[in-house]
C-alpha atoms as a PDB file:
ATOM      1  CA  UNK A   1     -65.783  62.760   2.905  1.00  0.00           C
ATOM      2  CA  UNK A   2     -67.317  61.303   6.068  1.00  0.00           C
ATOM      3  CA  UNK A   3     -65.746  58.441   8.019  1.00  0.00           C
ATOM      4  CA  UNK A   4     -67.823  57.207  10.957  1.00  0.00           C
ATOM      5  CA  UNK A   5     -65.319  54.609  12.124  1.00  0.00           C
ATOM      6  CA  UNK A   6     -61.544  54.811  12.291  1.00  0.00           C
ATOM      7  CA  UNK A   7     -59.797  52.062  10.291  1.00  0.00           C
ATOM      8  CA  UNK A   8     -58.385  49.201  12.395  1.00  0.00           C
ATOM      9  CA  UNK A   9     -54.745  49.430  13.451  1.00  0.00           C
ATOM     10  CA  UNK A  10     -53.662  46.383  11.477  1.00  0.00           C
ATOM     11  CA  UNK A  11     -54.727  48.102   8.234  1.00  0.00           C
ATOM     12  CA  UNK A  12     -51.622  50.252   8.431  1.00  0.00           C
ATOM     13  CA  UNK A  13     -48.914  47.635   8.847  1.00  0.00           C
ATOM     14  CA  UNK A  14     -47.062  47.168   5.537  1.00  0.00           C
ATOM     15  CA  UNK A  15     -47.737  43.446   5.164  1.00  0.00           C
ATOM     16  CA  UNK A  16     -48.035  43.904   1.393  1.00  0.00           C
ATOM     17  CA  UNK A  17     -45.351  45.886  -0.426  1.00  0.00           C
ATOM     18  CA  UNK A  18     -46.986  45.570  -3.854  1.00  0.00           C
ATOM     19  CA  UNK A  19     -47.520  48.947  -5.538  1.00  0.00           C
ATOM     20  CA  UNK A  20     -49.358  47.534  -8.538  1.00  0.00           C
ATOM     21  CA  UNK A  21     -48.286  47.931 -12.147  1.00  0.00           C
ATOM     22  CA  UNK A  22     -46.143  50.844 -13.247  1.00  0.00           C
ATOM     23  CA  UNK A  23     -47.807  53.435 -15.463  1.00  0.00           C
ATOM     24  CA  UNK A  24     -46.396  56.001 -17.868  1.00  0.00           C
ATOM     25  CA  UNK A  25     -47.375  59.494 -18.953  1.00  0.00           C
ATOM     26  CA  UNK A  26     -45.770  62.039 -21.267  1.00  0.00           C
ATOM     27  CA  UNK A  27     -45.161  65.250 -19.331  1.00  0.00           C
ATOM     28  CA  UNK A  28     -44.234  67.812 -21.973  1.00  0.00           C
ATOM     29  CA  UNK A  29     -41.816  65.419 -23.650  1.00  0.00           C
ATOM     30  CA  UNK A  30     -40.594  63.732 -20.447  1.00  0.00           C
ATOM     31  CA  UNK A  31     -41.610  60.064 -20.233  1.00  0.00           C
ATOM     32  CA  UNK A  32     -42.640  59.766 -16.592  1.00  0.00           C
ATOM     33  CA  UNK A  33     -43.196  56.626 -14.512  1.00  0.00           C
ATOM     34  CA  UNK A  34     -45.778  56.504 -11.746  1.00  0.00           C
ATOM     35  CA  UNK A  35     -47.963  54.143  -9.719  1.00  0.00           C
ATOM     36  CA  UNK A  36     -51.681  54.731  -9.237  1.00  0.00           C
ATOM     37  CA  UNK A  37     -53.991  52.530  -7.161  1.00  0.00           C
ATOM     38  CA  UNK A  38     -57.141  52.832  -5.052  1.00  0.00           C
ATOM     39  CA  UNK A  39     -60.025  55.287  -5.091  1.00  0.00           C
ATOM     40  CA  UNK A  40     -61.121  58.363  -3.159  1.00  0.00           C
ATOM     41  CA  UNK A  41     -59.176  61.555  -2.415  1.00  0.00           C
ATOM     42  CA  UNK A  42     -55.879  61.623  -4.309  1.00  0.00           C
ATOM     43  CA  UNK A  43     -52.727  61.277  -2.162  1.00  0.00           C
ATOM     44  CA  UNK A  44     -49.464  61.814  -4.066  1.00  0.00           C
ATOM     45  CA  UNK A  45     -46.012  60.789  -2.841  1.00  0.00           C
ATOM     46  CA  UNK A  46     -42.798  62.507  -3.987  1.00  0.00           C
ATOM     47  CA  UNK A  47     -39.461  60.929  -3.030  1.00  0.00           C
ATOM     48  CA  UNK A  48     -36.276  62.788  -2.154  1.00  0.00           C
ATOM     49  CA  UNK A  49     -32.707  63.102  -3.474  1.00  0.00           C
ATOM     50  CA  UNK A  50     -31.932  64.712  -6.838  1.00  0.00           C
ATOM     51  CA  UNK A  51     -31.259  63.972 -10.501  1.00  0.00           C
ATOM     52  CA  UNK A  52     -27.825  62.329 -10.631  1.00  0.00           C
ATOM     53  CA  UNK A  53     -27.998  61.158  -7.015  1.00  0.00           C
ATOM     54  CA  UNK A  54     -25.909  58.143  -6.019  1.00  0.00           C
ATOM     55  CA  UNK A  55     -28.718  56.563  -3.958  1.00  0.00           C
ATOM     56  CA  UNK A  56     -30.940  55.498  -6.882  1.00  0.00           C
ATOM     57  CA  UNK A  57     -34.055  56.898  -5.204  1.00  0.00           C
ATOM     58  CA  UNK A  58     -37.428  56.376  -6.885  1.00  0.00           C
ATOM     59  CA  UNK A  59     -41.161  56.178  -6.201  1.00  0.00           C
ATOM     60  CA  UNK A  60     -40.739  52.652  -4.812  1.00  0.00           C
ATOM     61  CA  UNK A  61     -39.174  54.097  -1.645  1.00  0.00           C
ATOM     62  CA  UNK A  62     -42.843  54.465  -0.541  1.00  0.00           C
ATOM     63  CA  UNK A  63     -43.581  50.725  -0.784  1.00  0.00           C
ATOM     64  CA  UNK A  64     -44.309  50.475   2.970  1.00  0.00           C
ATOM     65  CA  UNK A  65     -46.969  53.194   2.729  1.00  0.00           C
ATOM     66  CA  UNK A  66     -48.555  52.745  -0.674  1.00  0.00           C
ATOM     67  CA  UNK A  67     -50.725  49.629  -0.296  1.00  0.00           C
ATOM     68  CA  UNK A  68     -51.984  50.347   3.268  1.00  0.00           C
ATOM     69  CA  UNK A  69     -53.184  53.822   2.255  1.00  0.00           C
ATOM     70  CA  UNK A  70     -54.561  52.639  -1.098  1.00  0.00           C
ATOM     71  CA  UNK A  71     -57.283  50.826   0.890  1.00  0.00           C
ATOM     72  CA  UNK A  72     -58.797  54.243   1.625  1.00  0.00           C
ATOM     73  CA  UNK A  73     -57.527  56.681  -1.001  1.00  0.00           C
ATOM     74  CA  UNK A  74     -56.384  57.008  -4.585  1.00  0.00           C
ATOM     75  CA  UNK A  75     -52.644  56.727  -3.908  1.00  0.00           C
ATOM     76  CA  UNK A  76     -50.113  57.905  -6.478  1.00  0.00           C
ATOM     77  CA  UNK A  77     -46.309  57.783  -6.356  1.00  0.00           C
ATOM     78  CA  UNK A  78     -44.174  59.272  -9.119  1.00  0.00           C
ATOM     79  CA  UNK A  79     -40.538  59.181 -10.184  1.00  0.00           C
ATOM     80  CA  UNK A  80     -39.327  62.787 -10.188  1.00  0.00           C
ATOM     81  CA  UNK A  81     -37.603  64.456 -13.133  1.00  0.00           C
ATOM     82  CA  UNK A  82     -34.408  62.581 -14.030  1.00  0.00           C
ATOM     83  CA  UNK A  83     -34.864  60.102 -11.180  1.00  0.00           C
ATOM     84  CA  UNK A  84     -36.094  56.546 -11.025  1.00  0.00           C
ATOM     85  CA  UNK A  85     -37.241  55.535 -14.508  1.00  0.00           C
ATOM     86  CA  UNK A  86     -38.413  59.017 -15.514  1.00  0.00           C
ATOM     87  CA  UNK A  87     -36.486  60.693 -18.345  1.00  0.00           C
ATOM     88  CA  UNK A  88     -33.606  63.056 -17.691  1.00  0.00           C
ATOM     89  CA  UNK A  89     -34.082  66.817 -18.153  1.00  0.00           C
ATOM     90  CA  UNK A  90     -34.106  67.832 -21.813  1.00  0.00           C
ATOM     91  CA  UNK A  91     -31.452  70.525 -21.395  1.00  0.00           C
ATOM     92  CA  UNK A  92     -28.491  71.149 -19.092  1.00  0.00           C
ATOM     93  CA  UNK A  93     -30.283  74.213 -17.720  1.00  0.00           C
ATOM     94  CA  UNK A  94     -33.046  71.992 -16.317  1.00  0.00           C
ATOM     95  CA  UNK A  95     -30.824  70.161 -13.826  1.00  0.00           C
ATOM     96  CA  UNK A  96     -32.450  72.269 -11.105  1.00  0.00           C
ATOM     97  CA  UNK A  97     -34.969  71.873  -8.315  1.00  0.00           C
ATOM     98  CA  UNK A  98     -37.114  74.473 -10.045  1.00  0.00           C
ATOM     99  CA  UNK A  99     -37.389  72.216 -13.111  1.00  0.00           C
ATOM    100  CA  UNK A 100     -38.307  69.289 -10.839  1.00  0.00           C
ATOM    101  CA  UNK A 101     -41.109  71.342  -9.253  1.00  0.00           C
ATOM    102  CA  UNK A 102     -42.388  72.400 -12.678  1.00  0.00           C
ATOM    103  CA  UNK A 103     -42.361  68.783 -13.879  1.00  0.00           C
ATOM    104  CA  UNK A 104     -44.284  67.680 -10.770  1.00  0.00           C
ATOM    105  CA  UNK A 105     -46.895  70.423 -11.179  1.00  0.00           C
ATOM    106  CA  UNK A 106     -47.402  69.598 -14.841  1.00  0.00           C
ATOM    107  CA  UNK A 107     -47.699  65.880 -14.011  1.00  0.00           C
ATOM    108  CA  UNK A 108     -50.482  66.644 -11.537  1.00  0.00           C
ATOM    109  CA  UNK A 109     -52.238  68.933 -13.983  1.00  0.00           C
ATOM    110  CA  UNK A 110     -52.171  66.290 -16.725  1.00  0.00           C
ATOM    111  CA  UNK A 111     -53.384  63.604 -14.324  1.00  0.00           C
ATOM    112  CA  UNK A 112     -56.415  65.781 -13.621  1.00  0.00           C
ATOM    113  CA  UNK A 113     -57.330  64.421 -10.172  1.00  0.00           C
ATOM    114  CA  UNK A 114     -56.710  67.511  -8.050  1.00  0.00           C
ATOM    115  CA  UNK A 115     -56.733  69.005  -5.587  1.00  0.00           C
ATOM    116  CA  UNK A 116     -54.189  66.577  -4.148  1.00  0.00           C
ATOM    117  CA  UNK A 117     -52.963  65.636  -0.699  1.00  0.00           C
ATOM    118  CA  UNK A 118     -49.234  66.101  -1.272  1.00  0.00           C
ATOM    119  CA  UNK A 119     -46.604  64.105   0.623  1.00  0.00           C
ATOM    120  CA  UNK A 120     -42.908  64.784   0.042  1.00  0.00           C
ATOM    121  CA  UNK A 121     -39.760  63.526   1.740  1.00  0.00           C
ATOM    122  CA  UNK A 122     -36.461  65.410   2.080  1.00  0.00           C
ATOM    123  CA  UNK A 123     -35.978  67.325  -1.188  1.00  0.00           C
ATOM    124  CA  UNK A 124     -39.413  66.015  -2.080  1.00  0.00           C
ATOM    125  CA  UNK A 125     -40.629  67.865   1.029  1.00  0.00           C
ATOM    126  CA  UNK A 126     -39.218  71.074  -0.395  1.00  0.00           C
ATOM    127  CA  UNK A 127     -40.873  70.201  -3.717  1.00  0.00           C
ATOM    128  CA  UNK A 128     -44.408  69.724  -2.327  1.00  0.00           C
ATOM    129  CA  UNK A 129     -44.143  72.904  -0.244  1.00  0.00           C
ATOM    130  CA  UNK A 130     -42.977  74.982  -3.190  1.00  0.00           C
ATOM    131  CA  UNK A 131     -45.591  73.333  -5.418  1.00  0.00           C
ATOM    132  CA  UNK A 132     -48.376  74.263  -2.979  1.00  0.00           C
ATOM    133  CA  UNK A 133     -47.078  77.839  -2.731  1.00  0.00           C
ATOM    134  CA  UNK A 134     -46.917  78.236  -6.517  1.00  0.00           C
ATOM    135  CA  UNK A 135     -50.063  76.233  -7.381  1.00  0.00           C
ATOM    136  CA  UNK A 136     -52.513  76.455  -4.464  1.00  0.00           C
ATOM    137  CA  UNK A 137     -55.268  75.059  -6.688  1.00  0.00           C
ATOM    138  CA  UNK A 138     -53.430  71.713  -6.769  1.00  0.00           C
ATOM    139  CA  UNK A 139     -52.995  71.334  -3.003  1.00  0.00           C
ATOM    140  CA  UNK A 140     -55.711  70.044  -0.650  1.00  0.00           C
ATOM    141  CA  UNK A 141     -53.096  69.427   2.046  1.00  0.00           C
ATOM    142  CA  UNK A 142     -49.354  68.966   2.401  1.00  0.00           C
ATOM    143  CA  UNK A 143     -47.136  66.652   4.463  1.00  0.00           C
ATOM    144  CA  UNK A 144     -43.535  67.886   4.502  1.00  0.00           C
ATOM    145  CA  UNK A 145     -41.371  65.005   5.729  1.00  0.00           C
ATOM    146  CA  UNK A 146     -37.852  65.524   7.116  1.00  0.00           C
ATOM    147  CA  UNK A 147     -36.917  68.294   4.702  1.00  0.00           C
ATOM    148  CA  UNK A 148     -33.485  69.586   5.575  1.00  0.00           C
ATOM    149  CA  UNK A 149     -33.537  71.157   2.111  1.00  0.00           C
ATOM    150  CA  UNK A 150     -36.349  73.516   3.138  1.00  0.00           C
ATOM    151  CA  UNK A 151     -35.462  74.120   6.783  1.00  0.00           C
ATOM    152  CA  UNK A 152     -33.101  76.868   7.975  1.00  0.00           C
ATOM    153  CA  UNK A 153     -29.600  75.821   8.972  1.00  0.00           C
ATOM    154  CA  UNK A 154     -27.083  73.447   7.459  1.00  0.00           C
ATOM    155  CA  UNK A 155     -27.742  69.873   6.395  1.00  0.00           C
ATOM    156  CA  UNK A 156     -25.228  67.245   7.491  1.00  0.00           C
ATOM    157  CA  UNK A 157     -25.274  64.821   4.541  1.00  0.00           C
ATOM    158  CA  UNK A 158     -21.643  65.506   3.708  1.00  0.00           C
ATOM    159  CA  UNK A 159     -20.652  64.598   7.280  1.00  0.00           C
ATOM    160  CA  UNK A 160     -22.863  61.531   7.702  1.00  0.00           C
ATOM    161  CA  UNK A 161     -21.805  60.035   4.381  1.00  0.00           C
ATOM    162  CA  UNK A 162     -18.128  60.977   4.510  1.00  0.00           C
ATOM    163  CA  UNK A 163     -15.477  58.266   4.166  1.00  0.00           C
ATOM    164  CA  UNK A 164     -17.654  55.540   2.708  1.00  0.00           C
ATOM    165  CA  UNK A 165     -15.317  52.589   2.093  1.00  0.00           C
ATOM    166  CA  UNK A 166     -14.690  51.423  -1.456  1.00  0.00           C
ATOM    167  CA  UNK A 167     -17.296  48.679  -1.304  1.00  0.00           C
ATOM    168  CA  UNK A 168     -19.220  47.009  -4.095  1.00  0.00           C
ATOM    169  CA  UNK A 169     -22.231  49.063  -5.150  1.00  0.00           C
ATOM    170  CA  UNK A 170     -24.913  47.100  -3.319  1.00  0.00           C
ATOM    171  CA  UNK A 171     -22.987  47.232  -0.041  1.00  0.00           C
ATOM    172  CA  UNK A 172     -22.379  50.955  -0.538  1.00  0.00           C
ATOM    173  CA  UNK A 173     -26.093  51.544  -1.173  1.00  0.00           C
ATOM    174  CA  UNK A 174     -26.963  49.640   1.990  1.00  0.00           C
ATOM    175  CA  UNK A 175     -24.469  51.748   3.942  1.00  0.00           C
ATOM    176  CA  UNK A 176     -25.961  55.008   2.603  1.00  0.00           C
ATOM    177  CA  UNK A 177     -29.494  54.111   3.706  1.00  0.00           C
ATOM    178  CA  UNK A 178     -28.352  52.618   7.017  1.00  0.00           C
ATOM    179  CA  UNK A 179     -26.399  55.760   7.926  1.00  0.00           C
ATOM    180  CA  UNK A 180     -29.581  57.768   7.401  1.00  0.00           C
ATOM    181  CA  UNK A 181     -31.560  55.522   9.729  1.00  0.00           C
ATOM    182  CA  UNK A 182     -31.876  54.367  13.325  1.00  0.00           C
ATOM    183  CA  UNK A 183     -33.339  51.017  12.253  1.00  0.00           C
ATOM    184  CA  UNK A 184     -31.300  49.230   9.534  1.00  0.00           C
ATOM    185  CA  UNK A 185     -34.178  46.813   8.849  1.00  0.00           C
ATOM    186  CA  UNK A 186     -35.781  49.449   6.628  1.00  0.00           C
ATOM    187  CA  UNK A 187     -33.089  48.664   4.043  1.00  0.00           C
ATOM    188  CA  UNK A 188     -34.855  45.735   2.403  1.00  0.00           C
ATOM    189  CA  UNK A 189     -33.656  43.577  -0.503  1.00  0.00           C
ATOM    190  CA  UNK A 190     -36.520  44.999  -2.592  1.00  0.00           C
ATOM    191  CA  UNK A 191     -35.310  48.560  -1.941  1.00  0.00           C
ATOM    192  CA  UNK A 192     -31.730  47.687  -2.904  1.00  0.00           C
ATOM    193  CA  UNK A 193     -32.927  45.828  -6.035  1.00  0.00           C
ATOM    194  CA  UNK A 194     -34.836  48.925  -7.154  1.00  0.00           C
ATOM    195  CA  UNK A 195     -31.922  51.270  -6.464  1.00  0.00           C
ATOM    196  CA  UNK A 196     -29.541  49.064  -8.428  1.00  0.00           C
ATOM    197  CA  UNK A 197     -31.988  48.804 -11.345  1.00  0.00           C
ATOM    198  CA  UNK A 198     -32.231  52.602 -11.451  1.00  0.00           C
ATOM    199  CA  UNK A 199     -28.466  53.095 -11.325  1.00  0.00           C
ATOM    200  CA  UNK A 200     -28.002  50.537 -14.124  1.00  0.00           C
ATOM    201  CA  UNK A 201     -30.008  52.697 -16.541  1.00  0.00           C
ATOM    202  CA  UNK A 202     -27.990  54.503 -19.189  1.00  0.00           C
ATOM    203  CA  UNK A 203     -29.889  57.707 -18.531  1.00  0.00           C
ATOM    204  CA  UNK A 204     -28.972  57.506 -14.812  1.00  0.00           C
ATOM    205  CA  UNK A 205     -25.292  57.198 -15.659  1.00  0.00           C
ATOM    206  CA  UNK A 206     -25.589  60.255 -17.906  1.00  0.00           C
ATOM    207  CA  UNK A 207     -27.284  62.197 -15.090  1.00  0.00           C
ATOM    208  CA  UNK A 208     -24.555  61.235 -12.598  1.00  0.00           C
ATOM    209  CA  UNK A 209     -21.845  62.417 -15.011  1.00  0.00           C
ATOM    210  CA  UNK A 210     -23.670  65.664 -15.746  1.00  0.00           C
ATOM    211  CA  UNK A 211     -24.393  66.431 -12.107  1.00  0.00           C
ATOM    212  CA  UNK A 212     -20.905  65.652 -10.816  1.00  0.00           C
ATOM    213  CA  UNK A 213     -19.305  67.237 -13.868  1.00  0.00           C
ATOM    214  CA  UNK A 214     -20.047  70.790 -12.786  1.00  0.00           C
ATOM    215  CA  UNK A 215     -23.822  71.266 -12.717  1.00  0.00           C
ATOM    216  CA  UNK A 216     -23.957  70.533  -8.978  1.00  0.00           C
ATOM    217  CA  UNK A 217     -21.732  73.449  -7.996  1.00  0.00           C
ATOM    218  CA  UNK A 218     -22.430  75.849 -10.853  1.00  0.00           C
ATOM    219  CA  UNK A 219     -26.175  75.478 -11.280  1.00  0.00           C
ATOM    220  CA  UNK A 220     -28.100  73.162  -8.951  1.00  0.00           C
ATOM    221  CA  UNK A 221     -27.081  74.381  -5.508  1.00  0.00           C
ATOM    222  CA  UNK A 222     -26.831  78.117  -6.266  1.00  0.00           C
ATOM    223  CA  UNK A 223     -30.331  78.108  -7.780  1.00  0.00           C
ATOM    224  CA  UNK A 224     -31.699  75.937  -4.964  1.00  0.00           C
ATOM    225  CA  UNK A 225     -30.206  78.283  -2.360  1.00  0.00           C
ATOM    226  CA  UNK A 226     -31.898  81.285  -3.938  1.00  0.00           C
ATOM    227  CA  UNK A 227     -35.280  79.569  -4.194  1.00  0.00           C
ATOM    228  CA  UNK A 228     -34.977  78.124  -0.698  1.00  0.00           C
ATOM    229  CA  UNK A 229     -34.621  81.626   0.755  1.00  0.00           C
ATOM    230  CA  UNK A 230     -37.513  82.798  -1.385  1.00  0.00           C
ATOM    231  CA  UNK A 231     -39.715  79.890  -0.246  1.00  0.00           C
ATOM    232  CA  UNK A 232     -38.944  80.576   3.415  1.00  0.00           C
ATOM    233  CA  UNK A 233     -39.865  84.214   2.855  1.00  0.00           C
ATOM    234  CA  UNK A 234     -43.178  83.195   1.310  1.00  0.00           C
ATOM    235  CA  UNK A 235     -43.954  80.937   4.292  1.00  0.00           C
ATOM    236  CA  UNK A 236     -43.397  83.827   6.698  1.00  0.00           C
ATOM    237  CA  UNK A 237     -45.132  86.482   4.593  1.00  0.00           C
ATOM    238  CA  UNK A 238     -48.207  84.693   3.302  1.00  0.00           C
ATOM    239  CA  UNK A 239     -48.089  81.123   4.629  1.00  0.00           C
ATOM    240  CA  UNK A 240     -49.130  77.795   3.184  1.00  0.00           C
ATOM    241  CA  UNK A 241     -52.414  77.843   1.253  1.00  0.00           C
ATOM    242  CA  UNK A 242     -53.562  74.505   2.689  1.00  0.00           C
ATOM    243  CA  UNK A 243     -53.519  72.453   5.925  1.00  0.00           C
ATOM    244  CA  UNK A 244     -49.969  71.285   6.542  1.00  0.00           C
ATOM    245  CA  UNK A 245     -48.425  68.398   8.454  1.00  0.00           C
ATOM    246  CA  UNK A 246     -44.707  68.331   9.261  1.00  0.00           C
ATOM    247  CA  UNK A 247     -43.294  64.866   9.952  1.00  0.00           C
ATOM    248  CA  UNK A 248     -39.796  64.492  11.416  1.00  0.00           C
ATOM    249  CA  UNK A 249     -37.446  61.976  13.006  1.00  0.00           C
ATOM    250  CA  UNK A 250     -36.067  63.236  16.316  1.00  0.00           C
ATOM    251  CA  UNK A 251     -32.734  61.504  15.662  1.00  0.00           C
ATOM    252  CA  UNK A 252     -32.388  62.387  11.997  1.00  0.00           C
ATOM    253  CA  UNK A 253     -28.607  62.560  11.467  1.00  0.00           C
ATOM    254  CA  UNK A 254     -28.809  64.762   8.353  1.00  0.00           C
ATOM    255  CA  UNK A 255     -31.932  66.949   8.657  1.00  0.00           C
ATOM    256  CA  UNK A 256     -31.442  67.596  12.362  1.00  0.00           C
ATOM    257  CA  UNK A 257     -34.522  68.385  14.435  1.00  0.00           C
ATOM    258  CA  UNK A 258     -33.039  71.653  15.702  1.00  0.00           C
ATOM    259  CA  UNK A 259     -33.383  72.967  12.144  1.00  0.00           C
ATOM    260  CA  UNK A 260     -36.776  71.300  11.837  1.00  0.00           C
ATOM    261  CA  UNK A 261     -38.097  73.285  14.806  1.00  0.00           C
ATOM    262  CA  UNK A 262     -37.327  76.537  13.000  1.00  0.00           C
ATOM    263  CA  UNK A 263     -39.136  75.272   9.914  1.00  0.00           C
ATOM    264  CA  UNK A 264     -42.172  74.290  11.997  1.00  0.00           C
ATOM    265  CA  UNK A 265     -42.301  77.843  13.362  1.00  0.00           C
ATOM    266  CA  UNK A 266     -42.237  79.170   9.787  1.00  0.00           C
ATOM    267  CA  UNK A 267     -45.191  76.977   8.808  1.00  0.00           C
ATOM    268  CA  UNK A 268     -47.117  77.970  11.937  1.00  0.00           C
ATOM    269  CA  UNK A 269     -46.578  81.704  11.441  1.00  0.00           C
ATOM    270  CA  UNK A 270     -49.460  82.033   8.968  1.00  0.00           C
ATOM    271  CA  UNK A 271     -51.163  78.651   8.504  1.00  0.00           C
ATOM    272  CA  UNK A 272     -53.469  77.962  11.460  1.00  0.00           C
ATOM    273  CA  UNK A 273     -54.029  74.352  10.380  1.00  0.00           C
ATOM    274  CA  UNK A 274     -50.451  73.222  10.938  1.00  0.00           C
ATOM    275  CA  UNK A 275     -49.770  69.921  12.712  1.00  0.00           C
ATOM    276  CA  UNK A 276     -46.577  68.123  13.706  1.00  0.00           C
ATOM    277  CA  UNK A 277     -45.716  64.415  13.923  1.00  0.00           C
ATOM    278  CA  UNK A 278     -42.424  63.831  15.722  1.00  0.00           C
ATOM    279  CA  UNK A 279     -41.029  60.290  15.785  1.00  0.00           C
ATOM    280  CA  UNK A 280     -38.575  59.448  18.555  1.00  0.00           C
ATOM    281  CA  UNK A 281     -35.698  57.046  17.807  1.00  0.00           C
ATOM    282  CA  UNK A 282     -36.130  57.631  14.104  1.00  0.00           C
ATOM    283  CA  UNK A 283     -33.744  58.850  11.440  1.00  0.00           C
ATOM    284  CA  UNK A 284     -34.381  60.385   8.042  1.00  0.00           C
ATOM    285  CA  UNK A 285     -36.833  57.773   6.683  1.00  0.00           C
ATOM    286  CA  UNK A 286     -39.589  58.099   9.296  1.00  0.00           C
ATOM    287  CA  UNK A 287     -42.180  56.698   6.887  1.00  0.00           C
ATOM    288  CA  UNK A 288     -40.230  53.430   6.750  1.00  0.00           C
ATOM    289  CA  UNK A 289     -38.896  53.243  10.312  1.00  0.00           C
ATOM    290  CA  UNK A 290     -42.390  53.869  11.731  1.00  0.00           C
ATOM    291  CA  UNK A 291     -44.468  52.851   8.729  1.00  0.00           C
ATOM    292  CA  UNK A 292     -47.671  51.865  10.546  1.00  0.00           C
ATOM    293  CA  UNK A 293     -47.716  55.000  12.708  1.00  0.00           C
ATOM    294  CA  UNK A 294     -46.886  57.222   9.751  1.00  0.00           C
ATOM    295  CA  UNK A 295     -49.629  55.627   7.649  1.00  0.00           C
ATOM    296  CA  UNK A 296     -52.237  56.070  10.374  1.00  0.00           C
ATOM    297  CA  UNK A 297     -51.286  59.717  10.869  1.00  0.00           C
ATOM    298  CA  UNK A 298     -51.396  60.405   7.135  1.00  0.00           C
ATOM    299  CA  UNK A 299     -54.774  58.684   6.871  1.00  0.00           C
ATOM    300  CA  UNK A 300     -56.230  60.746   9.725  1.00  0.00           C
ATOM    301  CA  UNK A 301     -54.824  63.946   8.243  1.00  0.00           C
ATOM    302  CA  UNK A 302     -56.336  63.287   4.812  1.00  0.00           C
ATOM    303  CA  UNK A 303     -59.704  62.309   6.281  1.00  0.00           C
ATOM    304  CA  UNK A 304     -59.783  65.494   8.371  1.00  0.00           C
ATOM    305  CA  UNK A 305     -59.044  67.663   5.351  1.00  0.00           C
ATOM    306  CA  UNK A 306     -61.140  66.029   2.623  1.00  0.00           C
END
């Protein structure tokens, strides 16, 4: 895809947060919500957190990136398995990251628009990396954003979010996102409205009970730890099958950059087309704290690899 002129800077400021109408697809019995706008190479966003998470994360976390990039590409954002408005796992044994990766891969296969430019944040960054490693035919490129889940070392979520006061839910949600960030203005009323709507769902309340009722310690984290080590081994042994961008906030309080540097070295070991975007004075949500810069970098990366 040839682009003679670079898009103007003001194209990438998130003046419009509209992601269009929500769409639905059946992914092997899982009713899955997604957003799909624009034309051109397909860019797919995967949010972070996990099924049963207290932050109510969903595809709408990308609302500062979706419309600006949809001017140039077919932009897709999806609620992951058991998150947002997508159905919960069908069985207790599917409350795993592996099941989330399988759901994502099947979603992309059913959509039939590949190969895709994959963008994933935090645990979504682990997801897109693992997806590319397992299904190289689906991946045109990959942007792994602030993934403490994938990087070596220890994440600091339990420290950063310790001792949250017993506030009302909306205030607690605001505090969670603000503690992740250097710039509290990223925590918009629209983001909090979406998180509350997700947490109000009966299926979300079931997922929270299931996850905190034993699946977290007995199933989710042991299986994730095993696959994390396996994924790191694959990166070192055979490398990513596609051009890869790593995006990180230098002041991320949870996925610290010291760990991110080790992950960058893993990506660079075998994949020659590895690039890094490091955002100073940014926390975990670099794509919101520096939305315009992130959007421009993602646009350039897709154009260079399409």
